Coordinates of C-alpha atoms in Angstrom, one line a residue:
X8 CA 17.8 -38.8 8.6
X9 CA 18.0 -36.0 6.0
X10 CA 16.3 -32.7 6.7
X11 CA 15.7 -30.9 3.5
X12 CA 14.3 -27.3 4.0
X13 CA 12.9 -25.4 1.1
X14 CA 11.4 -22.6 3.1
X15 CA 12.7 -19.3 4.4
X16 CA 14.7 -18.9 7.6
X17 CA 13.4 -16.1 9.9
X18 CA 14.8 -16.4 13.5
X19 CA 12.6 -14.5 15.9
X20 CA 9.8 -14.1 13.4
X21 CA 8.1 -17.5 13.5
X22 CA 9.1 -19.1 16.8
X23 CA 7.3 -22.4 16.3
X24 CA 8.8 -22.9 12.9
X25 CA 12.2 -21.9 14.2
X26 CA 11.9 -24.4 17.1
X27 CA 11.0 -27.2 14.7
X28 CA 13.7 -26.4 12.3
X29 CA 16.3 -26.1 15.0
X30 CA 15.3 -29.5 16.4
X31 CA 15.3 -31.4 13.1
X32 CA 18.6 -29.7 11.9
X33 CA 20.5 -30.6 15.1
X34 CA 19.2 -34.2 15.1
X35 CA 19.5 -34.9 11.3
X36 CA 22.5 -36.7 9.9
X37 CA 22.4 -34.3 6.9
X38 CA 20.8 -30.9 6.4
X39 CA 20.0 -29.6 2.9
X40 CA 19.3 -25.9 2.4
X41 CA 18.3 -24.0 -0.8
X42 CA 20.7 -21.1 -0.6
X43 CA 24.4 -20.9 0.4
X44 CA 24.1 -17.9 2.7
X45 CA 21.1 -19.4 4.5
X46 CA 23.2 -22.6 4.9
X47 CA 26.0 -20.6 6.6
X48 CA 23.5 -18.8 8.8
X49 CA 21.8 -22.0 9.8
X50 CA 25.0 -23.7 10.8
X51 CA 26.0 -20.7 13.0
X52 CA 22.6 -19.9 14.5
X53 CA 21.7 -23.5 15.2
X54 CA 25.3 -24.5 16.2
X55 CA 25.3 -27.4 13.7
X56 CA 28.2 -29.8 13.7
X57 CA 28.6 -29.4 9.9
X58 CA 27.6 -27.1 7.2
X59 CA 24.3 -27.9 5.4
X60 CA 24.5 -29.0 1.8
X61 CA 23.1 -26.7 -0.8
X62 CA 20.6 -27.6 -3.5
X63 CA 19.0 -24.5 -5.0
X64 CA 15.2 -24.5 -5.6
X65 CA 14.9 -25.6 -9.2
X66 CA 12.7 -27.6 -11.5
X67 CA 14.0 -30.9 -12.9
X68 CA 14.9 -30.8 -16.6
X69 CA 12.1 -33.2 -17.4
X70 CA 9.4 -31.0 -15.9
X71 CA 6.7 -30.2 -18.5
X72 CA 6.7 -26.5 -19.4
X73 CA 4.5 -25.0 -22.2
X74 CA 6.1 -23.4 -25.2
X75 CA 5.5 -19.7 -25.9
X76 CA 2.0 -19.4 -27.1
X77 CA 1.8 -16.5 -29.5
X78 CA -2.0 -16.5 -29.7
X79 CA -2.3 -16.3 -25.9
X80 CA 0.4 -13.6 -25.8
X81 CA -1.5 -11.6 -28.4
X82 CA -4.7 -11.8 -26.3
X83 CA -2.8 -10.4 -23.3
X84 CA -1.3 -7.6 -25.4
X85 CA -4.8 -6.7 -26.7
X86 CA -6.2 -6.7 -23.2
X87 CA -3.4 -4.3 -22.2
X88 CA -4.0 -2.0 -25.2
X89 CA -0.7 -3.0 -26.8
X90 CA -2.0 -4.9 -29.7
X91 CA -0.7 -2.4 -32.3
X92 CA 2.3 -1.2 -30.4
X93 CA 5.8 -1.9 -31.8
X94 CA 8.0 -4.1 -29.6
X95 CA 5.4 -4.5 -26.8
X96 CA 6.9 -5.8 -23.5
X97 CA 4.9 -7.7 -20.8
X98 CA 6.2 -7.5 -17.3
X99 CA 4.9 -10.3 -15.0
X100 CA 4.8 -9.3 -11.3
X101 CA 4.8 -13.0 -10.3
X102 CA 1.8 -12.8 -7.9
X103 CA -0.6 -10.4 -6.3
X104 CA -0.1 -6.8 -5.2
X105 CA 1.7 -7.2 -1.9
X106 CA 3.9 -5.1 0.4
X107 CA 6.3 -8.1 0.8
X108 CA 6.8 -8.3 -2.9
X109 CA 7.6 -4.6 -3.2
X110 CA 4.5 -4.1 -5.4
X111 CA 4.0 -0.4 -4.5
X112 CA 7.6 0.3 -5.7
X113 CA 7.1 -1.8 -8.8
X114 CA 3.9 0.2 -9.7
X115 CA 5.8 3.5 -9.2
X116 CA 8.6 2.2 -11.4
X117 CA 6.0 1.2 -14.1
X118 CA 4.9 4.8 -14.3
X119 CA 8.4 5.7 -15.5
X120 CA 8.4 3.2 -18.4
X121 CA 7.6 3.9 -22.0
X122 CA 4.0 3.2 -23.3
X123 CA 5.1 -0.1 -24.9
X124 CA 5.2 -1.8 -21.5
X125 CA 2.3 -3.5 -19.7
X126 CA 2.3 -5.0 -16.1
X127 CA 0.6 -8.2 -15.3
X128 CA -0.5 -9.3 -11.8
X129 CA -1.9 -12.8 -11.2
X130 CA -3.8 -14.1 -8.2
X131 CA -5.9 -10.9 -8.2
X132 CA -9.6 -11.9 -8.3
X133 CA -12.0 -9.1 -9.1
X134 CA -12.9 -7.2 -6.0
X135 CA -10.1 -8.7 -3.9
X136 CA -8.4 -6.6 -1.3
X137 CA -5.1 -6.8 -3.2
X138 CA -6.8 -5.7 -6.5
X139 CA -8.6 -2.8 -4.8
X140 CA -5.4 -1.6 -3.1
X141 CA -3.5 -1.8 -6.4
X142 CA -6.2 0.1 -8.3
X143 CA -6.3 2.8 -5.7
X144 CA -2.5 3.2 -6.0
X145 CA -2.7 3.3 -9.8
X146 CA -5.4 6.0 -9.6
X147 CA -3.2 8.1 -7.3
X148 CA -0.5 7.8 -9.9
X149 CA -2.8 8.6 -12.8
X150 CA -2.5 5.2 -14.5
X151 CA -5.7 3.6 -15.7
X152 CA -4.5 1.2 -18.4
X153 CA -1.7 -1.2 -19.4
X154 CA -2.1 -3.1 -16.1
X155 CA -3.7 -6.5 -16.2
X156 CA -5.3 -8.3 -13.3
X157 CA -5.7 -12.1 -13.6
X158 CA -7.3 -14.5 -11.3
X159 CA -5.5 -17.4 -9.6
X160 CA -4.2 -19.8 -12.2
X161 CA -3.5 -23.5 -12.2
X162 CA 0.2 -24.3 -12.2
X163 CA 0.3 -25.2 -15.9
X164 CA -1.6 -22.0 -16.8
X165 CA 0.8 -20.0 -14.6
X166 CA 3.8 -21.3 -16.6
X167 CA 1.9 -20.5 -19.8
X168 CA 1.6 -16.9 -18.6
X169 CA 5.3 -16.6 -17.7
X170 CA 6.2 -18.0 -21.1
X171 CA 4.1 -15.4 -22.8
X172 CA 5.8 -12.5 -21.0
X173 CA 9.1 -10.8 -21.5
X174 CA 10.4 -9.9 -18.0
X175 CA 9.8 -11.5 -14.6
X176 CA 10.0 -9.6 -11.3
X177 CA 11.7 -10.9 -8.1
X178 CA 11.7 -8.1 -5.6
X179 CA 11.7 -8.5 -1.8
X180 CA 12.0 -6.4 1.3
X181 CA 15.0 -6.5 3.5
X182 CA 13.1 -7.6 6.6
X183 CA 14.7 -10.9 7.6
X184 CA 17.2 -13.6 6.7
X185 CA 14.7 -15.4 4.5
X186 CA 14.1 -12.3 2.2
X187 CA 17.7 -11.0 2.3
X188 CA 19.1 -14.3 1.3
X189 CA 16.3 -15.1 -1.1
X190 CA 15.9 -18.4 -3.0
X191 CA 12.6 -18.0 -4.9
X192 CA 10.9 -20.8 -6.7
X193 CA 9.7 -18.3 -9.3
X194 CA 13.3 -17.8 -10.4
X195 CA 13.5 -21.3 -11.8
X196 CA 10.0 -21.0 -13.3
X197 CA 10.9 -17.8 -15.1
X198 CA 14.1 -19.3 -16.4
X199 CA 12.4 -22.5 -17.6
X200 CA 9.9 -20.2 -19.5
X201 CA 12.8 -18.2 -21.0
X202 CA 12.2 -14.8 -19.4
X203 CA 15.0 -12.7 -17.8
X204 CA 14.4 -11.4 -14.3
X205 CA 14.7 -8.1 -12.4
X206 CA 15.7 -9.1 -8.9
X207 CA 16.6 -7.4 -5.6
X208 CA 20.3 -6.4 -5.3
X209 CA 20.8 -8.4 -2.2
X210 CA 24.1 -10.4 -2.1
X211 CA 23.1 -13.9 -2.8
X212 CA 20.5 -13.3 -5.5
X213 CA 22.5 -10.5 -7.1
X214 CA 25.5 -12.8 -7.4
X215 CA 23.4 -15.6 -8.9
X216 CA 21.8 -13.2 -11.5
X217 CA 25.0 -11.6 -12.5
X218 CA 27.1 -14.8 -12.5
X219 CA 24.8 -16.5 -15.0
X220 CA 23.5 -13.3 -16.7
X221 CA 19.9 -14.0 -15.8
X222 CA 18.7 -10.4 -16.0
X223 CA 19.3 -7.3 -14.0
X224 CA 19.2 -6.2 -10.3
X225 CA 18.0 -3.1 -8.5
X226 CA 17.5 -1.6 -5.1
X227 CA 13.9 -2.9 -4.4
X228 CA 13.1 0.3 -2.5
X229 CA 14.0 2.6 -5.4
X230 CA 11.4 2.8 -8.1
X231 CA 13.7 4.7 -10.4
X232 CA 16.4 1.9 -10.2
X233 CA 13.7 -0.7 -10.8
X234 CA 12.4 1.1 -13.9
X235 CA 16.0 1.4 -15.2
X236 CA 16.6 -2.3 -14.7
X237 CA 13.3 -3.3 -16.4
X238 CA 14.1 -1.0 -19.4
X239 CA 17.6 -2.4 -19.6
X240 CA 16.1 -5.7 -20.5
X241 CA 13.0 -4.5 -22.3
X242 CA 14.9 -2.3 -24.8
X243 CA 16.5 -5.4 -26.3
X244 CA 15.3 -6.2 -29.8
X245 CA 12.9 -9.1 -30.4
X246 CA 15.7 -11.1 -31.9
X247 CA 17.9 -10.5 -28.9
X248 CA 15.1 -11.5 -26.5
X249 CA 14.6 -14.7 -28.5
X250 CA 18.3 -15.5 -28.1
X251 CA 18.0 -14.7 -24.3
X252 CA 15.0 -17.0 -24.1
X253 CA 16.9 -19.9 -25.6
X254 CA 20.0 -19.4 -23.4
X255 CA 17.9 -19.2 -20.2
X256 CA 15.9 -22.3 -21.0
X257 CA 19.1 -24.2 -21.8
X258 CA 20.6 -23.1 -18.5
X259 CA 17.5 -24.1 -16.6
X260 CA 17.5 -27.6 -18.1
X261 CA 21.3 -28.2 -17.6
X262 CA 23.5 -26.4 -15.1
X263 CA 20.6 -24.9 -13.1
X264 CA 18.3 -28.0 -13.2
X265 CA 17.5 -29.7 -10.0
X266 CA 19.1 -33.0 -10.8
X267 CA 22.3 -31.4 -11.9
X268 CA 22.8 -29.9 -8.4
X269 CA 21.2 -32.8 -6.4
X270 CA 23.3 -35.5 -8.1
X271 CA 26.6 -34.3 -6.5
X272 CA 25.1 -33.7 -3.1
X273 CA 23.3 -37.1 -2.9
X274 CA 26.3 -38.9 -4.2
X275 CA 28.2 -37.7 -1.2
X276 CA 25.4 -38.5 1.2
X277 CA 24.8 -42.1 0.0
X278 CA 28.5 -43.1 -0.5

């Protein structure tokens, strides 16, 4: 039996999930985890006989991903009031306005960025609790424009949005093993769509981002540090961002593709 977990690990936070995971992990012949630090923690916490194998969350190289749609991008820029701005930059928050995605800190960081930046939230239906909370925060900060609220999108449309943007956000609170040793699915989606990331400076995610030059990292509790990291990526020229896009999509379809990682692991399991 192979137990392949793609979820977070939060001992003491979700007792039933923890009980199930402990049971399956201890009785499985092989355990596969999606982040090396989580694997070490699982082995120690659950007293496993051997270390879990690691296959990071990733899309396979054959997964259909839309190309950058300049017409769609132009429509987003016009909605954000950046239609006539030189070198406009779209920051995609990667979801709704949420405390566990450090959205308040991200919005405060956005206040410190130049006027050629716009911030995009998705999964934010009109009148939703998250949209109202975000608008209230924006009003307190004196921001009334350059922030887009999109409804929930089908997966293909979500990837189309990512491909039209310039920077993806991956910020998380330090409130448990699952968030501290983060292994976000959005990372591989951002990379497949060719956009660099601003991620939490927690050990595992920071090492991955810096090792492969996937973007920049910042203290997720520090809006000034977040703004600096975003601007570090956004100040690149359009030509440099095009080169970055090509490099990231190549990485995501080769060394960081799912099958590239899984092939080695499964060859050991089935031989």
